[in-house]
Amino acid sequence: MSDYNHKEIEAKWQQRWEETGLYRQEVDWSRPKHYALTMLPYPSGDLHIGHWYAMTPSDARARYMRMKGYNVLFPMGFDAFGLPAENAAIKNNMDPKKWTYENIEKMRVQMRSMGAMFDWRREAVSSDPEYYRWTQWLFRRLYDLGLAYRTLAPVDFCPSCNTTLAREQVWGEDRHCERCGTPVIKKELEQWYFRITDYAEELLDFSTIEWPERVKTMQTNWIGRSEGATVVFKTETGDEMPIFTTRPDTLWGATFMVMAPEHPLVEKITSPEQRATVSAYQEAVSRLTEIDRESADREKTGVFSGGYAINPVNGARIPIWIADYVLMGYGTGAIMAVPAHDQRDFEFARKFGLEIVPVIHPEGAEPLSADTMTESYVGPGVMVNSGPIDGVPTSLEKGRKNPSIDATIDWLEANGAGEEGVSYRLRDWLISRQRYWGAPIPIIYCERDGIVPVPIDQLPVLLPDDVEFKPTGESPLKLRRDWYETTCPICGDPAVRETDTMDTFMCSSWYQYRYLSPHYDRGPFDPDEGAYWLPVDQYTGGIEHATMHLIYTRFFTKAMREMGLVEFAEPMLQLNNQGMVLGEDNEKMSKSRGNVVAPDDLVEKYGADTVRTYLMFFSRWEQGGPWNYDGIKGPQRLVQDTWTMAHADYRPAAVSDEATRLLRRKTHQTIRKVTEDFESFAFNTAVAAIMDLRNAILRAQDGGDVAPEAMKEAVDSLLLLLAPMAPHVTEELWARRGGPYSIHQQPWPAWDEAIAREEVVTLVVQVNGKVRDRIELPADVTEADARAAALASPAVSERLDGKSPRKVIYVPGRLVNIVL
RNA sequence: GGGGCGGUGGCGAAACGGCAGACGCAGCGGACUUAAAAUCCGCCGGGGGCAACUCCGUGUGGGUUCGAAUCCCACCCGCCCUACCA
């Protein structure tokens, strides 16, 4: 037996797998398919331990499914557009493309060291023109479906540099430009959006997918469905001013209105006397950070507009105020204020001396009085001062099934003053980025024809190379006149290109489709591949994408369904999230903390097999936890012991049936346990079970009284069970023991329930719930015998003291509890 | 403020409502060795006892149950997400 040399073995098998195409994944309609996908990395240039933690257990699961008989697709690629490349380029005066592709090359080498079963022929890189051609194509299809639109949106703008700024370019409390120090202003710019809100309702439906409750809850909260009513108020200038409320029943208590400072009607309703005040307020608000503006504990600010609106339920003339606690992005950007029954409105009314009219009489209490209230009342009661709904009970704080709300909506609909309505917190997806390193938005602006999409046959709109990264504040794309200036596809007149690029989340919203056929040039993916492989069966990745990527890709799939590209509505049927590997100090890993664990060094020292096994063993996968350099010794010993026992020249002196039966039982119990654990992503206990089998085999080899066939079964089974976790060393040992190539193509071992069954059970004997004795009984003992045996236990009879028990609980195979 | 996840030996963790601590790390004692590493054997939650054994113990306080780490209620602590959502 030679020593275990992980470097030699891992290099050897990685090369052999490559040469023999072991991990080529092809359509095969005669076999059931399994599309396993793990989130693709951003090419930062260094594969860190978090990547290993995400990818190697996913790989082991894919390998397990393969051994179970599935035709498994397990691809990999790179989410290669994005800001870091551009920042690195500006900093080092380097081409972002060069930076990105050098990083990709480096990471490919690192990923190969994992020994994962990625089929590299299916690799997709989102910054390749043959990839983003189809990103642009999908944009075009979304545009044609009316799901992409352009509208004004506020961005941070430096009036001195005359440019938009990214959030991280705005510095300090006073929000000044990072370059020139000028205070930035909010400016309305034309930006591209996707109408994800059209799918808000459908995105709330998780009935066809098995995703973690946590992710479903986060998405549900993110989408934020509220039920209520839309009510149209009329301003004195004659404009309609719709509002959304979850408490339409309190309409009779509305004593003023509040508009967001950015509301388009503000200009119109502001009176001449108030104009200067309102403008100053708008200006001040535009300088606040989002965080400042949206922090709830900040004191309310606002100004009177000078305008009035009419409450449609009672004709009351109420003042319209402007305040930034009302957000343009939610509902209609304007609210009715009911200070008696809404705390925010109450605080505002008290601060500015506005009228408060209670419309709910609390159950069994004194009527509310505007003069004595110290906070709003949101409890149950009976409606008062509310015309047609006086006397109707109100129970819940929000939502329907509240009699007073139902009655109000009926009244509103009957009188044409409003209707039942639903509002979502979800906003449309802003995809414009004032950035170079991204997929160009394939749009041309023509004086005559306006917004003109680039014709399909002219895609991709290539991102030009050799751009100048002068810090001028202009997009580098604008400086490339030969690229920026073009002609209108419709009229042929001179026109200009859109210089914004697409959010990289768009690239990653459909990559699972591109993997099927990364070089296909007649569509985003080859439908023949799609028909077989889609949708993704098993998706793995971090929880941090719960409300971003994981919503976007669901939206994309629904939109692709509208395009006729797919027939299903959900991209990934099952999702499992891994946790995070923390530093040894139990803190998030970071260079500044000096607690970063480098996988390359670990692979050098221990080998990929040991690193993989340790990552799967040290904690529950979805939980993660702190790294521990000592802990890796456990899996290291497992690998070493496996090496030793697989080489052992085992010749028993004399065979014992009992010892043989015990080892076989352990073997079959382990197969059962590891199989169940792989099914449920419980990798840590799977490794523990394999370690347990290892212990039994070593003991049996030492004892030398187990039949050779049982020993072979045990060792071969251990190799097969360990193969998904430690693919190289098990392959080597399998080959050395004369097994056919490859171990990864062997069927997953099956267990025999009869062999796995215990013949003797240890019954716990409790008296009043406390363990007093343990008795060994045959596994098939009858209830009567078990009860009798328990009562016969000395520990019981002693405590029973001649009396008969009040009750005896029998749990088969577990315990007998005697209650005195 | 809202929502989510978690709190079990020195450490990472196991445990269909049924023997708490599987498996591993560290530690301690011993064997081998000139020595160290590696390896092997034993011990390893706390208290009491020579021992058989016994009492206590899963963040805190209650509850349900024959029986609770597990279910319910309240609270404390930690982490994550979200944040004036009308």
PDB file of C-alpha atoms in Angstrom, chain A residues 575-751:
ATOM      1  CA  LEU A 575     -34.867  25.558  -3.547  1.00  0.00           C
ATOM      2  CA  ASN A 576     -32.401  24.964  -0.740  1.00  0.00           C
ATOM      3  CA  ASN A 577     -30.332  27.685   0.851  1.00  0.00           C
ATOM      4  CA  GLN A 578     -26.936  27.218   2.405  1.00  0.00           C
ATOM      5  CA  GLY A 579     -25.784  29.277   5.336  1.00  0.00           C
ATOM      6  CA  MET A 580     -22.570  31.219   5.616  1.00  0.00           C
ATOM      7  CA  VAL A 581     -19.121  30.098   6.687  1.00  0.00           C
ATOM      8  CA  LEU A 582     -17.883  32.522   9.310  1.00  0.00           C
ATOM      9  CA  GLY A 583     -14.326  33.132  10.418  1.00  0.00           C
ATOM     10  CA  GLU A 584     -12.870  31.284  13.386  1.00  0.00           C
ATOM     11  CA  ASP A 585     -13.816  34.318  15.504  1.00  0.00           C
ATOM     12  CA  ASN A 586     -17.469  33.699  14.604  1.00  0.00           C
ATOM     13  CA  GLU A 587     -17.522  36.941  12.579  1.00  0.00           C
ATOM     14  CA  LYS A 588     -18.201  37.458   8.926  1.00  0.00           C
ATOM     15  CA  MET A 589     -14.990  36.847   6.987  1.00  0.00           C
ATOM     16  CA  SER A 590     -13.240  39.960   5.776  1.00  0.00           C
ATOM     17  CA  LYS A 591      -9.728  40.959   4.860  1.00  0.00           C
ATOM     18  CA  SER A 592      -9.722  43.753   7.431  1.00  0.00           C
ATOM     19  CA  ARG A 593     -10.569  41.306  10.215  1.00  0.00           C
ATOM     20  CA  GLY A 594      -7.864  38.947   9.030  1.00  0.00           C
ATOM     21  CA  ASN A 595     -10.125  35.916   9.490  1.00  0.00           C
ATOM     22  CA  VAL A 596     -10.368  34.839   5.861  1.00  0.00           C
ATOM     23  CA  VAL A 597     -10.049  31.139   5.114  1.00  0.00           C
ATOM     24  CA  ALA A 598      -8.364  30.464   1.776  1.00  0.00           C
ATOM     25  CA  PRO A 599      -9.601  27.283   0.086  1.00  0.00           C
ATOM     26  CA  ASP A 600      -6.567  27.058  -2.194  1.00  0.00           C
ATOM     27  CA  ASP A 601      -4.293  26.670   0.823  1.00  0.00           C
ATOM     28  CA  LEU A 602      -6.570  24.050   2.340  1.00  0.00           C
ATOM     29  CA  VAL A 603      -6.690  22.070  -0.879  1.00  0.00           C
ATOM     30  CA  GLU A 604      -2.903  22.228  -1.044  1.00  0.00           C
ATOM     31  CA  LYS A 605      -2.587  20.938   2.499  1.00  0.00           C
ATOM     32  CA  TYR A 606      -5.483  18.486   2.864  1.00  0.00           C
ATOM     33  CA  GLY A 607      -6.797  17.862  -0.633  1.00  0.00           C
ATOM     34  CA  ALA A 608     -10.182  18.744  -2.111  1.00  0.00           C
ATOM     35  CA  ASP A 609     -11.781  15.534  -0.838  1.00  0.00           C
ATOM     36  CA  THR A 610     -11.080  16.401   2.790  1.00  0.00           C
ATOM     37  CA  VAL A 611     -12.103  20.046   2.372  1.00  0.00           C
ATOM     38  CA  ARG A 612     -15.358  19.036   0.692  1.00  0.00           C
ATOM     39  CA  THR A 613     -16.148  16.455   3.358  1.00  0.00           C
ATOM     40  CA  TYR A 614     -15.403  18.884   6.157  1.00  0.00           C
ATOM     41  CA  LEU A 615     -17.617  21.564   4.628  1.00  0.00           C
ATOM     42  CA  MET A 616     -20.446  19.064   4.540  1.00  0.00           C
ATOM     43  CA  PHE A 617     -19.788  17.809   8.027  1.00  0.00           C
ATOM     44  CA  PHE A 618     -19.084  20.754  10.295  1.00  0.00           C
ATOM     45  CA  SER A 619     -22.590  22.181  10.512  1.00  0.00           C
ATOM     46  CA  ARG A 620     -26.088  21.911   9.216  1.00  0.00           C
ATOM     47  CA  TRP A 621     -25.787  23.201   5.664  1.00  0.00           C
ATOM     48  CA  GLU A 622     -28.616  25.728   5.783  1.00  0.00           C
ATOM     49  CA  GLN A 623     -27.227  27.043   9.037  1.00  0.00           C
ATOM     50  CA  GLY A 624     -23.515  27.506   8.368  1.00  0.00           C
ATOM     51  CA  GLY A 625     -21.240  28.540  11.181  1.00  0.00           C
ATOM     52  CA  PRO A 626     -17.690  29.343  12.197  1.00  0.00           C
ATOM     53  CA  TRP A 627     -14.745  27.706  10.500  1.00  0.00           C
ATOM     54  CA  ASN A 628     -12.384  25.687  12.684  1.00  0.00           C
ATOM     55  CA  TYR A 629      -8.939  24.642  11.492  1.00  0.00           C
ATOM     56  CA  ASP A 630      -8.716  21.828  14.047  1.00  0.00           C
ATOM     57  CA  GLY A 631     -12.089  20.412  13.103  1.00  0.00           C
ATOM     58  CA  ILE A 632     -10.931  19.475   9.618  1.00  0.00           C
ATOM     59  CA  LYS A 633      -8.826  16.740  11.212  1.00  0.00           C
ATOM     60  CA  GLY A 634     -11.947  14.612  11.644  1.00  0.00           C
ATOM     61  CA  PRO A 635     -12.688  14.353   7.917  1.00  0.00           C
ATOM     62  CA  GLN A 636      -8.959  14.107   7.229  1.00  0.00           C
ATOM     63  CA  ARG A 637      -8.823  11.004   9.411  1.00  0.00           C
ATOM     64  CA  LEU A 638     -11.926   9.641   7.715  1.00  0.00           C
ATOM     65  CA  VAL A 639     -10.261   9.918   4.316  1.00  0.00           C
ATOM     66  CA  GLN A 640      -7.022   8.422   5.633  1.00  0.00           C
ATOM     67  CA  ASP A 641      -8.857   5.568   7.378  1.00  0.00           C
ATOM     68  CA  THR A 642     -10.811   4.874   4.228  1.00  0.00           C
ATOM     69  CA  TRP A 643      -7.530   4.641   2.375  1.00  0.00           C
ATOM     70  CA  THR A 644      -6.136   2.201   4.941  1.00  0.00           C
ATOM     71  CA  MET A 645      -9.168  -0.030   5.240  1.00  0.00           C
ATOM     72  CA  ALA A 646      -9.680  -0.251   1.492  1.00  0.00           C
ATOM     73  CA  HIS A 647      -6.162  -1.580   1.120  1.00  0.00           C
ATOM     74  CA  ALA A 648      -6.304  -3.983   4.045  1.00  0.00           C
ATOM     75  CA  ASP A 649      -5.442  -7.546   3.187  1.00  0.00           C
ATOM     76  CA  TYR A 650      -8.276  -8.934   5.221  1.00  0.00           C
ATOM     77  CA  ARG A 651      -8.068 -12.643   6.085  1.00  0.00           C
ATOM     78  CA  PRO A 652     -10.203 -13.664   9.038  1.00  0.00           C
ATOM     79  CA  ALA A 653      -8.790 -16.283  11.374  1.00  0.00           C
ATOM     80  CA  ALA A 654     -12.199 -17.728  12.148  1.00  0.00           C
ATOM     81  CA  VAL A 655     -15.578 -16.457  11.020  1.00  0.00           C
ATOM     82  CA  SER A 656     -18.214 -15.585  13.576  1.00  0.00           C
ATOM     83  CA  ASP A 657     -21.800 -15.461  12.360  1.00  0.00           C
ATOM     84  CA  GLU A 658     -22.696 -12.968  15.025  1.00  0.00           C
ATOM     85  CA  ALA A 659     -19.874 -10.556  14.120  1.00  0.00           C
ATOM     86  CA  THR A 660     -20.699 -10.928  10.437  1.00  0.00           C
ATOM     87  CA  ARG A 661     -24.357 -10.189  11.063  1.00  0.00           C
ATOM     88  CA  LEU A 662     -23.487  -7.134  13.132  1.00  0.00           C
ATOM     89  CA  LEU A 663     -21.269  -5.640  10.435  1.00  0.00           C
ATOM     90  CA  ARG A 664     -23.817  -6.297   7.717  1.00  0.00           C
ATOM     91  CA  ARG A 665     -26.502  -4.703   9.849  1.00  0.00           C
ATOM     92  CA  LYS A 666     -24.337  -1.623  10.346  1.00  0.00           C
ATOM     93  CA  THR A 667     -23.613  -1.477   6.620  1.00  0.00           C
ATOM     94  CA  HIS A 668     -27.260  -1.594   5.642  1.00  0.00           C
ATOM     95  CA  GLN A 669     -28.322   0.807   8.373  1.00  0.00           C
ATOM     96  CA  THR A 670     -25.700   3.252   7.130  1.00  0.00           C
ATOM     97  CA  ILE A 671     -26.876   3.001   3.539  1.00  0.00           C
ATOM     98  CA  ARG A 672     -30.405   3.732   4.726  1.00  0.00           C
ATOM     99  CA  LYS A 673     -29.323   6.681   6.852  1.00  0.00           C
ATOM    100  CA  VAL A 674     -27.062   8.285   4.240  1.00  0.00           C
ATOM    101  CA  THR A 675     -29.734   7.895   1.562  1.00  0.00           C
ATOM    102  CA  GLU A 676     -32.361   9.568   3.736  1.00  0.00           C
ATOM    103  CA  ASP A 677     -29.924  12.334   4.613  1.00  0.00           C
ATOM    104  CA  PHE A 678     -29.029  13.051   0.995  1.00  0.00           C
ATOM    105  CA  GLU A 679     -32.711  13.314   0.208  1.00  0.00           C
ATOM    106  CA  SER A 680     -33.180  15.943   2.894  1.00  0.00           C
ATOM    107  CA  PHE A 681     -29.898  17.837   2.456  1.00  0.00           C
ATOM    108  CA  ALA A 682     -28.716  16.666   5.898  1.00  0.00           C
ATOM    109  CA  PHE A 683     -25.131  16.250   4.786  1.00  0.00           C
ATOM    110  CA  ASN A 684     -23.608  16.616   8.240  1.00  0.00           C
ATOM    111  CA  THR A 685     -25.370  13.588   9.661  1.00  0.00           C
ATOM    112  CA  ALA A 686     -24.672  11.658   6.466  1.00  0.00           C
ATOM    113  CA  VAL A 687     -20.936  12.142   7.013  1.00  0.00           C
ATOM    114  CA  ALA A 688     -21.371  11.234  10.680  1.00  0.00           C
ATOM    115  CA  ALA A 689     -23.079   7.991   9.698  1.00  0.00           C
ATOM    116  CA  ILE A 690     -20.225   7.159   7.326  1.00  0.00           C
ATOM    117  CA  MET A 691     -17.743   7.824  10.126  1.00  0.00           C
ATOM    118  CA  ASP A 692     -19.718   5.463  12.297  1.00  0.00           C
ATOM    119  CA  LEU A 693     -19.495   2.748   9.640  1.00  0.00           C
ATOM    120  CA  ARG A 694     -15.775   3.452   9.383  1.00  0.00           C
ATOM    121  CA  ASN A 695     -15.436   2.820  13.105  1.00  0.00           C
ATOM    122  CA  ALA A 696     -17.312  -0.458  12.793  1.00  0.00           C
ATOM    123  CA  ILE A 697     -15.177  -1.627   9.859  1.00  0.00           C
ATOM    124  CA  LEU A 698     -11.911  -0.804  11.628  1.00  0.00           C
ATOM    125  CA  ARG A 699     -13.060  -2.669  14.708  1.00  0.00           C
ATOM    126  CA  ALA A 700     -14.125  -5.638  12.583  1.00  0.00           C
ATOM    127  CA  GLN A 701     -10.840  -5.711  10.695  1.00  0.00           C
ATOM    128  CA  ASP A 702      -9.101  -5.680  14.026  1.00  0.00           C
ATOM    129  CA  GLY A 703     -11.309  -8.448  15.388  1.00  0.00           C
ATOM    130  CA  GLY A 704     -10.754 -10.587  12.291  1.00  0.00           C
ATOM    131  CA  ASP A 705     -13.882 -12.716  12.679  1.00  0.00           C
ATOM    132  CA  VAL A 706     -16.200 -11.232  10.041  1.00  0.00           C
ATOM    133  CA  ALA A 707     -16.819 -13.148   6.807  1.00  0.00           C
ATOM    134  CA  PRO A 708     -14.762 -11.706   3.894  1.00  0.00           C
ATOM    135  CA  GLU A 709     -17.874 -11.101   1.749  1.00  0.00           C
ATOM    136  CA  ALA A 710     -19.444  -9.027   4.516  1.00  0.00           C
ATOM    137  CA  MET A 711     -16.213  -7.066   4.857  1.00  0.00           C
ATOM    138  CA  LYS A 712     -16.092  -6.414   1.130  1.00  0.00           C
ATOM    139  CA  GLU A 713     -19.718  -5.340   1.161  1.00  0.00           C
ATOM    140  CA  ALA A 714     -19.013  -2.949   4.023  1.00  0.00           C
ATOM    141  CA  VAL A 715     -15.931  -1.349   2.467  1.00  0.00           C
ATOM    142  CA  ASP A 716     -17.429  -1.118  -1.029  1.00  0.00           C
ATOM    143  CA  SER A 717     -20.582   0.424   0.394  1.00  0.00           C
ATOM    144  CA  LEU A 718     -18.572   2.969   2.330  1.00  0.00           C
ATOM    145  CA  LEU A 719     -16.706   3.940  -0.842  1.00  0.00           C
ATOM    146  CA  LEU A 720     -19.952   4.356  -2.760  1.00  0.00           C
ATOM    147  CA  LEU A 721     -21.589   6.374   0.019  1.00  0.00           C
ATOM    148  CA  LEU A 722     -18.550   8.617   0.321  1.00  0.00           C
ATOM    149  CA  ALA A 723     -18.094   9.031  -3.443  1.00  0.00           C
ATOM    150  CA  PRO A 724     -20.346  12.130  -3.795  1.00  0.00           C
ATOM    151  CA  MET A 725     -18.452  13.916  -1.027  1.00  0.00           C
ATOM    152  CA  ALA A 726     -14.913  12.753  -1.744  1.00  0.00           C
ATOM    153  CA  PRO A 727     -14.972  11.923  -5.464  1.00  0.00           C
ATOM    154  CA  HIS A 728     -11.240  11.514  -6.087  1.00  0.00           C
ATOM    155  CA  VAL A 729     -10.056   9.226  -3.315  1.00  0.00           C
ATOM    156  CA  THR A 730     -13.070   6.960  -3.646  1.00  0.00           C
ATOM    157  CA  GLU A 731     -12.462   6.714  -7.397  1.00  0.00           C
ATOM    158  CA  GLU A 732      -8.836   5.751  -6.771  1.00  0.00           C
ATOM    159  CA  LEU A 733      -9.687   3.139  -4.161  1.00  0.00           C
ATOM    160  CA  TRP A 734     -12.547   1.752  -6.229  1.00  0.00           C
ATOM    161  CA  ALA A 735     -10.150   1.265  -9.115  1.00  0.00           C
ATOM    162  CA  ARG A 736      -7.454  -0.270  -6.893  1.00  0.00           C
ATOM    163  CA  ARG A 737      -9.985  -2.765  -5.587  1.00  0.00           C
ATOM    164  CA  GLY A 738     -10.784  -3.777  -9.132  1.00  0.00           C
ATOM    165  CA  GLY A 739     -14.056  -1.900  -9.530  1.00  0.00           C
ATOM    166  CA  PRO A 740     -15.161  -0.833 -13.014  1.00  0.00           C
ATOM    167  CA  TYR A 741     -14.665   2.791 -14.121  1.00  0.00           C
ATOM    168  CA  SER A 742     -16.150   4.906 -12.819  1.00  0.00           C
ATOM    169  CA  ILE A 743     -17.360   4.708  -9.244  1.00  0.00           C
ATOM    170  CA  HIS A 744     -19.470   7.745 -10.119  1.00  0.00           C
ATOM    171  CA  GLN A 745     -21.372   5.682 -12.654  1.00  0.00           C
ATOM    172  CA  GLN A 746     -22.209   2.922 -10.198  1.00  0.00           C
ATOM    173  CA  PRO A 747     -25.737   2.579  -8.926  1.00  0.00           C
ATOM    174  CA  TRP A 748     -26.332   3.983  -5.475  1.00  0.00           C
ATOM    175  CA  PRO A 749     -26.210   1.111  -2.981  1.00  0.00           C
ATOM    176  CA  ALA A 750     -29.529  -0.314  -1.816  1.00  0.00           C
ATOM    177  CA  TRP A 751     -30.263  -1.471   1.672  1.00  0.00           C
TER     178      TRP A 751
END
